[in-house]
CSV table of C-alpha atoms in Angstrom, one decimal:
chain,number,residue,atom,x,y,z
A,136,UNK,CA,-9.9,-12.2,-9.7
A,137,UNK,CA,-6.7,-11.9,-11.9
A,138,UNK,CA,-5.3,-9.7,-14.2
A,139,UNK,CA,-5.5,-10.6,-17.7
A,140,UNK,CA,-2.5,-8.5,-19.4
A,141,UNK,CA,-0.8,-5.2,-19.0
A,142,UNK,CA,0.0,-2.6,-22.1
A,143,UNK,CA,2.5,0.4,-20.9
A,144,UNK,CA,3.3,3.4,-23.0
A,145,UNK,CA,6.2,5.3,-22.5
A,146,UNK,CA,6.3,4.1,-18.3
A,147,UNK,CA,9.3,4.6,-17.0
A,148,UNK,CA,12.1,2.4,-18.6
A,149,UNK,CA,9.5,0.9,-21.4
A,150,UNK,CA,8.5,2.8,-24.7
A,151,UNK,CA,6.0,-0.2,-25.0
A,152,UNK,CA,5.3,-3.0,-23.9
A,153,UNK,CA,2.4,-5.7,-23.8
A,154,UNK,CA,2.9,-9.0,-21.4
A,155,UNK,CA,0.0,-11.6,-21.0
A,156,UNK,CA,0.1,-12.6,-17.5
A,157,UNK,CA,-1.4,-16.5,-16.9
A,158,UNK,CA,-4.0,-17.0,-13.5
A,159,UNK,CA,-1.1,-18.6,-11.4
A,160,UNK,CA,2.2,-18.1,-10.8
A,161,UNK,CA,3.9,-15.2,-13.1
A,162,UNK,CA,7.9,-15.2,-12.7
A,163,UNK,CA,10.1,-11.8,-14.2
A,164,UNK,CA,13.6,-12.4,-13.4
A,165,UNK,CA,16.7,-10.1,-15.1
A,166,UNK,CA,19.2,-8.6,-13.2
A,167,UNK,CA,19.0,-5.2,-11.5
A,168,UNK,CA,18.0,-2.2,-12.7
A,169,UNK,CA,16.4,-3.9,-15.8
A,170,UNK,CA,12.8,-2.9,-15.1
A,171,UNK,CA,11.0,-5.7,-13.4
A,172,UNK,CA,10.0,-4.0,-10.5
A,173,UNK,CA,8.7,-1.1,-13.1
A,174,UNK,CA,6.0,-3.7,-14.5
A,175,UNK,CA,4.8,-4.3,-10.7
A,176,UNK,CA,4.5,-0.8,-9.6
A,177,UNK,CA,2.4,-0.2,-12.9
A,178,UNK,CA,-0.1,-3.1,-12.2
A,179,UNK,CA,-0.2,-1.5,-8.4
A,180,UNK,CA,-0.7,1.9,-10.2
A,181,UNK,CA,-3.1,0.9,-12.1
A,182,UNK,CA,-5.2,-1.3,-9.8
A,183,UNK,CA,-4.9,1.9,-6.7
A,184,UNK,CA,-4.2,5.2,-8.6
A,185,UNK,CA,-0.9,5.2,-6.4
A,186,UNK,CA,2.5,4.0,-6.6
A,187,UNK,CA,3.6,1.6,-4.2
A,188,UNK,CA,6.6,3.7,-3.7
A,189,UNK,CA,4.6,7.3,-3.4
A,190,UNK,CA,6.2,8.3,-6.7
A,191,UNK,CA,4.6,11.6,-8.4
A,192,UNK,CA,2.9,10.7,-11.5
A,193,UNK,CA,5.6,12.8,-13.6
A,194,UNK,CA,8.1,10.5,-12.1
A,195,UNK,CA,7.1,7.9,-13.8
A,196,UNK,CA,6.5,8.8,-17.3
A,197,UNK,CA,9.6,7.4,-19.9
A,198,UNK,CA,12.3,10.6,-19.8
A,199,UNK,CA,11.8,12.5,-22.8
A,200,UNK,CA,7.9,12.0,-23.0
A,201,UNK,CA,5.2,14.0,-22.2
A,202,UNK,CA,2.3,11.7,-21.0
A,203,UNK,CA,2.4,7.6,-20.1
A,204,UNK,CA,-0.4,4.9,-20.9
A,205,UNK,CA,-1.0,2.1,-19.0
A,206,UNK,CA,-4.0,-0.4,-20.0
A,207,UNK,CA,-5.2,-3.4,-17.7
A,208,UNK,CA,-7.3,-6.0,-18.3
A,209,UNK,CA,-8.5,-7.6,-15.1
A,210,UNK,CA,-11.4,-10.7,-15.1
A,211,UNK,CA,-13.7,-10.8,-11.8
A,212,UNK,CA,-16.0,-13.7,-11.2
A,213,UNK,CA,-15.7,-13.3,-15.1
A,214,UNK,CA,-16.8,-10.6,-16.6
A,215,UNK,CA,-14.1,-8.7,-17.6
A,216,UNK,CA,-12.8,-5.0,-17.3
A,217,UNK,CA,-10.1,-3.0,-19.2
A,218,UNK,CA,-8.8,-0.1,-17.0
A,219,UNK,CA,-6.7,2.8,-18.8
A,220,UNK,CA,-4.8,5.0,-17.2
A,221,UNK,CA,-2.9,8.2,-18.4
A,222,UNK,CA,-0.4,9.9,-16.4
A,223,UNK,CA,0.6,13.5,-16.9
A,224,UNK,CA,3.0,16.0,-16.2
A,225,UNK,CA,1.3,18.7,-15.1
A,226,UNK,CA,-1.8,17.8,-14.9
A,227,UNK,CA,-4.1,15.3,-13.0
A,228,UNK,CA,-4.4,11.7,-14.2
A,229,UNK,CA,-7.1,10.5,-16.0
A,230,UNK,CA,-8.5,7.1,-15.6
A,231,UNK,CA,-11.0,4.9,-17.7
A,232,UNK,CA,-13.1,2.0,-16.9
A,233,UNK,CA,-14.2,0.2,-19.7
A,234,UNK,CA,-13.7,3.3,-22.0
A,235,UNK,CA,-15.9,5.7,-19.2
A,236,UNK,CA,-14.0,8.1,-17.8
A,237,UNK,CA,-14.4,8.1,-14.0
A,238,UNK,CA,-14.0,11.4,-11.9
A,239,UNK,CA,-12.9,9.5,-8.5
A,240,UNK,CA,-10.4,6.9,-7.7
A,241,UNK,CA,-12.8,5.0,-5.1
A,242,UNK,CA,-14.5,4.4,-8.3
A,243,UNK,CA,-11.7,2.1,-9.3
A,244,UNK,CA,-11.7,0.6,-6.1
A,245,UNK,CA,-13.1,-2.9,-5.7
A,246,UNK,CA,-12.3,-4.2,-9.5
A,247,UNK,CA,-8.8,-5.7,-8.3
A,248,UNK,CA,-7.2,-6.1,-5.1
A,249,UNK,CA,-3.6,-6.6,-5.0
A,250,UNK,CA,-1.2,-7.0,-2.4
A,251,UNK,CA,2.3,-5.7,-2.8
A,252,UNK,CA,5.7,-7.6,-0.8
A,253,UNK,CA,8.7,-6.1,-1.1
A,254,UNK,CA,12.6,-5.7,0.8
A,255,UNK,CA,11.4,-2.5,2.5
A,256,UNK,CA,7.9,-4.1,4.0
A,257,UNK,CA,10.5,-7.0,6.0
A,258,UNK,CA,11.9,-4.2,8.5
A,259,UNK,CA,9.3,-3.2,10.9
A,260,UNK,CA,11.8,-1.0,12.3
A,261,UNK,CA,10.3,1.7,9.7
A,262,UNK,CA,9.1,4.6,10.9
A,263,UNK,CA,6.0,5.0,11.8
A,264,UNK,CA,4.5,7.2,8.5
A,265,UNK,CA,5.8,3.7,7.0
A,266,UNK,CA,3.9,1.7,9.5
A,267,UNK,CA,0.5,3.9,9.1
A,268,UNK,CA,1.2,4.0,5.0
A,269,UNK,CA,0.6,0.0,5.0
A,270,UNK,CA,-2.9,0.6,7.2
A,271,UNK,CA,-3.8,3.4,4.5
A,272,UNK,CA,-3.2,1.2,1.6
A,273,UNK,CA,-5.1,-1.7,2.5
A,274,UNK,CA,-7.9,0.2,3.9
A,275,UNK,CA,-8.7,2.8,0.8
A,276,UNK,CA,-8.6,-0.6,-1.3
A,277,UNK,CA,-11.1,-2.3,1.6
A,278,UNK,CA,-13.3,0.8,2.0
A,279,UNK,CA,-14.5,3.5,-0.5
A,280,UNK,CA,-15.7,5.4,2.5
A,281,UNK,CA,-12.1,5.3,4.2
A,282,UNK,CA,-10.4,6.7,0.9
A,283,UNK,CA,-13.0,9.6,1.5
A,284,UNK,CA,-12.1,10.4,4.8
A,285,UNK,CA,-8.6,10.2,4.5
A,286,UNK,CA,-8.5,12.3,1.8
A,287,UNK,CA,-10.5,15.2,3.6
A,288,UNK,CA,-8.4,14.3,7.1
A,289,UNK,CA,-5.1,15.0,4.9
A,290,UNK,CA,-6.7,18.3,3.1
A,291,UNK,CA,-7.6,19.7,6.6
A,292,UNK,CA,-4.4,18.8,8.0
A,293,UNK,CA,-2.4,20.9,5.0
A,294,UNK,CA,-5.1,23.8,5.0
A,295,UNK,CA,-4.9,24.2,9.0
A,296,UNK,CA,-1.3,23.7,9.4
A,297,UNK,CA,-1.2,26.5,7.0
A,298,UNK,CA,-3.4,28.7,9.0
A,299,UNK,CA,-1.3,27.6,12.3
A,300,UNK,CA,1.9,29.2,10.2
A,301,UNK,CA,0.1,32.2,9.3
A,302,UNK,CA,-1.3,33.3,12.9
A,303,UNK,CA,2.2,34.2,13.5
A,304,UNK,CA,1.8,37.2,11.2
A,305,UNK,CA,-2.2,37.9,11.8
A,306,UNK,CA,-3.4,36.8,15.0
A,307,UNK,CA,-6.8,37.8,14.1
A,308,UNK,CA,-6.4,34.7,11.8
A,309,UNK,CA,-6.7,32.8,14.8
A,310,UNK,CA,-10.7,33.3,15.2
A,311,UNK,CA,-10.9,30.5,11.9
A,312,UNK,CA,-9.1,28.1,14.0
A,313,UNK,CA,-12.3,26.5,15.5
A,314,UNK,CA,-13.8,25.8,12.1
A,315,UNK,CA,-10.4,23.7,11.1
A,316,UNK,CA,-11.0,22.2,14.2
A,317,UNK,CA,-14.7,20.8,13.5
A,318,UNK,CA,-13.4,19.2,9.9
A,319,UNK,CA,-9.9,17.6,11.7
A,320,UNK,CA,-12.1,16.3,14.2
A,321,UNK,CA,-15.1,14.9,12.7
A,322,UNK,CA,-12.6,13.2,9.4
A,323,UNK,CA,-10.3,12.3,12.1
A,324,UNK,CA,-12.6,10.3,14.0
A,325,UNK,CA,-13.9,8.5,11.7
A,326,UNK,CA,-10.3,7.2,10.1
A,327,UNK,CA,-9.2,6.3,14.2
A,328,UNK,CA,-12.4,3.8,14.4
A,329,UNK,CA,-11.6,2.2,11.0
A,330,UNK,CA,-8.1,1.9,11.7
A,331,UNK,CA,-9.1,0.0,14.9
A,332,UNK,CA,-11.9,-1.8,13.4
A,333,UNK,CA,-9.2,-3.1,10.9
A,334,UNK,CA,-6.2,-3.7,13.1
A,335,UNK,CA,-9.1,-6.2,15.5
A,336,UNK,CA,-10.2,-7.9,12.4
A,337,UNK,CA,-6.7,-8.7,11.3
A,338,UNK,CA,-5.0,-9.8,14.5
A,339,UNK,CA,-6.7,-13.3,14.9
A,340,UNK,CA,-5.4,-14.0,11.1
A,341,UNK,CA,-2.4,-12.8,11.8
A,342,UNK,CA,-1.8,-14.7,15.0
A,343,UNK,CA,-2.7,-18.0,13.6
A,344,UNK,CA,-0.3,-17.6,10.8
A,345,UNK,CA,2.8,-16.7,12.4
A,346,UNK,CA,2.0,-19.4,15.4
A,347,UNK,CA,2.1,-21.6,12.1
A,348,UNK,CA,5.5,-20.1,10.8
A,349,UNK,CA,7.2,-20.0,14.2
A,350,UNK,CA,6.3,-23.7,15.0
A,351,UNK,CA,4.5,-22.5,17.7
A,352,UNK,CA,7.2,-20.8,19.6
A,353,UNK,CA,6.0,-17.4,19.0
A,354,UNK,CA,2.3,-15.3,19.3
A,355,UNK,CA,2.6,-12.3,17.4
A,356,UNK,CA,0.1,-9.4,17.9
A,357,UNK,CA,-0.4,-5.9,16.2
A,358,UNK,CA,-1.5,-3.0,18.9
A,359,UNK,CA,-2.7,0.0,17.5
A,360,UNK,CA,-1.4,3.3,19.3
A,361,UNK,CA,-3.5,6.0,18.4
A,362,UNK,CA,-2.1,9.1,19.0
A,363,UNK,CA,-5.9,10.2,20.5
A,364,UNK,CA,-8.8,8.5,21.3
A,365,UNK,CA,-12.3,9.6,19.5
A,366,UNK,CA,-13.4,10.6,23.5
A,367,UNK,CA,-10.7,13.0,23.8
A,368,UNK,CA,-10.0,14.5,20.6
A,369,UNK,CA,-11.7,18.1,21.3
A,370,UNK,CA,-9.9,17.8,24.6
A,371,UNK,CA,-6.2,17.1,23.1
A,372,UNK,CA,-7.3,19.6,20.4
A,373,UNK,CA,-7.7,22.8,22.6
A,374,UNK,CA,-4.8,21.7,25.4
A,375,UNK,CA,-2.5,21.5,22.5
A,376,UNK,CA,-4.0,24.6,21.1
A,377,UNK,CA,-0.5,26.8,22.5
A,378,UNK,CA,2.2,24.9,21.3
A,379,UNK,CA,1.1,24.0,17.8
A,380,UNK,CA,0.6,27.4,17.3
A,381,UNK,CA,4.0,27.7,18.7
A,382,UNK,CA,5.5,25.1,16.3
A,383,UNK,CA,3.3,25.9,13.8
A,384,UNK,CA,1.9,22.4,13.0
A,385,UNK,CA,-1.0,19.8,14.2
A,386,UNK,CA,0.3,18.0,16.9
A,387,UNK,CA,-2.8,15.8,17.5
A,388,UNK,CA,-4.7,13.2,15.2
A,389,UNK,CA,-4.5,10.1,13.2
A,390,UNK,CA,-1.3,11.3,11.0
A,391,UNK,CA,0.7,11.0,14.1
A,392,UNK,CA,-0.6,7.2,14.9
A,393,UNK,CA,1.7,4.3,15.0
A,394,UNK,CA,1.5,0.2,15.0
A,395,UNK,CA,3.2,-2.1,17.4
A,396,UNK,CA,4.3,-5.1,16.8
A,397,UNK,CA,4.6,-7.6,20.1
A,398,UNK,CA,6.1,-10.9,19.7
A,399,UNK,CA,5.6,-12.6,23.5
A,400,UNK,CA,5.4,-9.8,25.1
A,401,UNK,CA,8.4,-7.9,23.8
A,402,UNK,CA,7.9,-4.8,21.4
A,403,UNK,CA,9.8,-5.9,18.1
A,404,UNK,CA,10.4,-2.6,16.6
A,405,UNK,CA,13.1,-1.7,19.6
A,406,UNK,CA,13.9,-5.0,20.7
A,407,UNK,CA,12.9,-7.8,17.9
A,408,UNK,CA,15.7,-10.1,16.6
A,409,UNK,CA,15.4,-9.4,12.7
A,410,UNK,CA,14.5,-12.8,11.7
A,411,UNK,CA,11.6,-12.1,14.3
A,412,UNK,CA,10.9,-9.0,12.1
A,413,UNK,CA,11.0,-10.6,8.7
A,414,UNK,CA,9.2,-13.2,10.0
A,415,UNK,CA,6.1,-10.6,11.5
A,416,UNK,CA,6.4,-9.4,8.4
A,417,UNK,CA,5.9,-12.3,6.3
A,418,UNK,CA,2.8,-13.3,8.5
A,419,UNK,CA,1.7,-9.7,8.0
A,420,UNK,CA,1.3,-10.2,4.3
A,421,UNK,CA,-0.4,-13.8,4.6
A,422,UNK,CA,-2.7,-12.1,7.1
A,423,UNK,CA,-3.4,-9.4,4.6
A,424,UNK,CA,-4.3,-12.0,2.2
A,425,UNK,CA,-6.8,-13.7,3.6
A,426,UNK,CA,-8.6,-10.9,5.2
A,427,UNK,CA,-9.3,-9.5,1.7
A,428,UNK,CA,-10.3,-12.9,0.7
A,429,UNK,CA,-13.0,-12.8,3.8
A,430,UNK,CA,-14.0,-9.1,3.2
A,431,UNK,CA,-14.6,-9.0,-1.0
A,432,UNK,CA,-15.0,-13.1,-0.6
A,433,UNK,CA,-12.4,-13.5,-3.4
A,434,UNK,CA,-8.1,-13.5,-3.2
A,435,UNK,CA,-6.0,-10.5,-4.3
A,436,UNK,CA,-3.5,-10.4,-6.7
A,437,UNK,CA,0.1,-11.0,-4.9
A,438,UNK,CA,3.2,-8.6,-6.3
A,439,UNK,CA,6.3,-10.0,-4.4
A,440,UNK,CA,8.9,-7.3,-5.4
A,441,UNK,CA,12.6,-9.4,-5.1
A,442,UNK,CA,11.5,-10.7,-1.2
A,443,UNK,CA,12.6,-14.2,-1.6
A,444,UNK,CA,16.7,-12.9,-1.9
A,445,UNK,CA,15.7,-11.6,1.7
A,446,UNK,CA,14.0,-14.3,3.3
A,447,UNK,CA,15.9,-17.9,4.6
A,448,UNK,CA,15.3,-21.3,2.8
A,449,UNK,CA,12.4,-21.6,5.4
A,450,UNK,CA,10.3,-18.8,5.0
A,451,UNK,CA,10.6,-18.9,1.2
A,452,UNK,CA,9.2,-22.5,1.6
A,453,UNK,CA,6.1,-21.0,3.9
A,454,UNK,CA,5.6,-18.4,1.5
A,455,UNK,CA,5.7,-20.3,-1.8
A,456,UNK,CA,3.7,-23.2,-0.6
A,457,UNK,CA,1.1,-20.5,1.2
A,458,UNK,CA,0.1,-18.7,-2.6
A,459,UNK,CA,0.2,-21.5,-5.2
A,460,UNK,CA,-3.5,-20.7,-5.6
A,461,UNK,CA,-3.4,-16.9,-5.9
A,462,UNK,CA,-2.5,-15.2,-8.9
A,463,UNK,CA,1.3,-13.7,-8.4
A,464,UNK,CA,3.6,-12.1,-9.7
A,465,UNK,CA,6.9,-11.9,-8.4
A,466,UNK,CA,10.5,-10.4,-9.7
A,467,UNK,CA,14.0,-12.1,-9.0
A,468,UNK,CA,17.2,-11.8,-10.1
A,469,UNK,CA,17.0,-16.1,-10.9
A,470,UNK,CA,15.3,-19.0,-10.9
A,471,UNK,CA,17.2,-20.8,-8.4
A,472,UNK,CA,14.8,-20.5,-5.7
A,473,UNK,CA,12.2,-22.2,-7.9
A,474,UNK,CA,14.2,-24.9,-9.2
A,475,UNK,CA,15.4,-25.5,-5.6
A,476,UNK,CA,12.0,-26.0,-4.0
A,477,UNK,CA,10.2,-27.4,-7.4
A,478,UNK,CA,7.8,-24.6,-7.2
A,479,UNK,CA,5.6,-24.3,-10.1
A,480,UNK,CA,6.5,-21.5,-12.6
A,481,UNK,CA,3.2,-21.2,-14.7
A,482,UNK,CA,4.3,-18.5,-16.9
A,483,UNK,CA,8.0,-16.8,-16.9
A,484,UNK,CA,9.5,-14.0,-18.7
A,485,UNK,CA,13.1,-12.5,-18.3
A,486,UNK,CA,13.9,-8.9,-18.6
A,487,UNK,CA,16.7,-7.0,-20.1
A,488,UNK,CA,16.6,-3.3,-20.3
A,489,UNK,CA,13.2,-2.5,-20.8
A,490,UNK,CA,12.6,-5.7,-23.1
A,491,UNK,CA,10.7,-8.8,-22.1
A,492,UNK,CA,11.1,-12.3,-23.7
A,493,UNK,CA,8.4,-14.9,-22.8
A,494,UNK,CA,10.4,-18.1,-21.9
A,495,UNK,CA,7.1,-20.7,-21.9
């Protein structure tokens, strides 16, 4: 798969703009606060429904316009498809494919897979929304059924936390509790087992990879905490019953899960060295790669977003020699990094406040 070109209409910093993007290696460079990492989050927008960064849709329509276009054209095991996408103030988005209007983003889901690498993903010390956020991402590209769920899980969790407020003013409200229950459990469930169905499949990638970037020095593995087990949901559920009531919030279920990351033995996020964390982090995105290349039996699209600034004259090396046959697009402030390692550019444009000049 790779995407053809991108067309953006009054998107944040552009009024318009058209770039053809070649199948190898795409290179946007400009200095900050030009607009390259603008271009990226609309291809991720366009490809997921969501920006990478969990900006609003009104957020990122042009200031001083009312509604922003972007159009895609993405070619899978050749036939192509053109995806459109309007985003709106105050309204829901609407979304095209080839020219049909669809009424659900899973219905997107599948044409293009894309991976996105930026500064923020090299610090596993994030918290642990950021840590489940990653899992979430993946996953609702992975698995229509999974955007479904979570979805429903994060509708109950709003609606009951809601009812758990309003019990403090009518504790007759409390007698709906058990039906809020029944949906957090049986969505819940359902989003623990594919988390942990995904985390199993991705470890063994993800160990080989970093063995291979650690010269063999290191065995990284991911451990998923969930915050409760399918078998003891109902259990947590009605022990915990009191004091969310009291603190008028759900205390128990997959919104409170977290990831580990264990480099021999030791728990990086407290204790990891943070070349050990950009260096998980780094085999984190490799791993990612080539378990969507085993599940939809094709490579995603790669969006590096500025990481090479952050990364040491080894790693940069690792990564660049790991993607030279995936699609990729990747921002930078210069070409020095390139030129250094005689990477192959394929196609490179530089960016100056919201204008982009084709340099091939």
């Amino acid at each position: 798969m790779f995407i053809e070109s991108i067309e953006l209409s009054d998107y944040r910093n552009y009024s318009h703009l058209h770039i053809d993007f070649h199948k190898g290696t795409n290179v946007l460079y400009g200095d900050n606060a030009q607009g390259k990492t603008n271009i990226l989050e609309a291809v991720y927008v366009c490809s997921t429904t969501k920006s990478h960064r969990g900006s609003k849709d009104k957020e990122m329509i042009r200031f001083g316009a009312d509604e922003s276009h972007i159009k895609m054209m993405v070619r899978r095991d050749g036939i192509p498809y053109r995806i459109d996408m309007h985003l709106k103030k105050n309204k829901a988005k609407g979304v095209a494919l080839n020219g049909v209007p669809i009424k659900k983003a899973s219905e997107l889901f599948g044409i293009v897979n894309v991976i996105f690498f930026s500064p923020e993903d090299l610090n596993i010390k994030n918290g642990p929304a950021e840590r489940r956020r990653f899992v979430d991402l993946e996953l609702c590209q992975l698995n229509r059924l999974y955007v479904y769920n979570l979805a429903q899980y994060n509708k109950t969790v709003i609606q009951r936390n809601k009812l758990l407020k309003d019990i403090d003013y009518n504790t007759s409200l409390k007698e709906t509790l058990p039906m809020w229950n029944e949906q957090l459990l049986k969505y819940g469930t359902e989003l623990i087992i594919m988390r942990s169905e995904f985390i199993k499949e991705l470890n063994p990638l993800i160990a080989e990879i970093h063995a291979g970037l650690s010269g063999g020095k290191e065995t990284l593995s991911i451990a998923y905490e969930p915050n409760v087990s399918p078998e003891n949901f109902r259990e947590q559920l009605a022990k915990n019953q009191f004091q969310e009531i009291r603190q008028r919030q759900t205390l128990t279920g997959p919104h409170r899960d977290d990831l580990n990351f264990i480099v021999n033995g030791t728990d990086i996020r407290r204790f990891g060295s943070q070349g050990q964390q950009r260096t998980a982090a780094l085999s984190l995105k490799l791993a990612e790669i080539e378990l969507v290349k085993k599940i939809v039996k094709d490579y995603p699209v790669l969006l590096l977003d500025d990481v090479l600034s952050e990364l040491d004259s080894k790693r940069q090396e690792h990564l660049l020699s790991e993607i030279t046959h995936i699609q990729t697009l990747i921002t930078c402030t210069g070409l020095d990094e390139f030129v250094n390692s005689k990477f192959r550019m394929d196609k490179i444009f530089k960016i100056v406040e919201g204008t982009v000049e084709s340099e091939d």
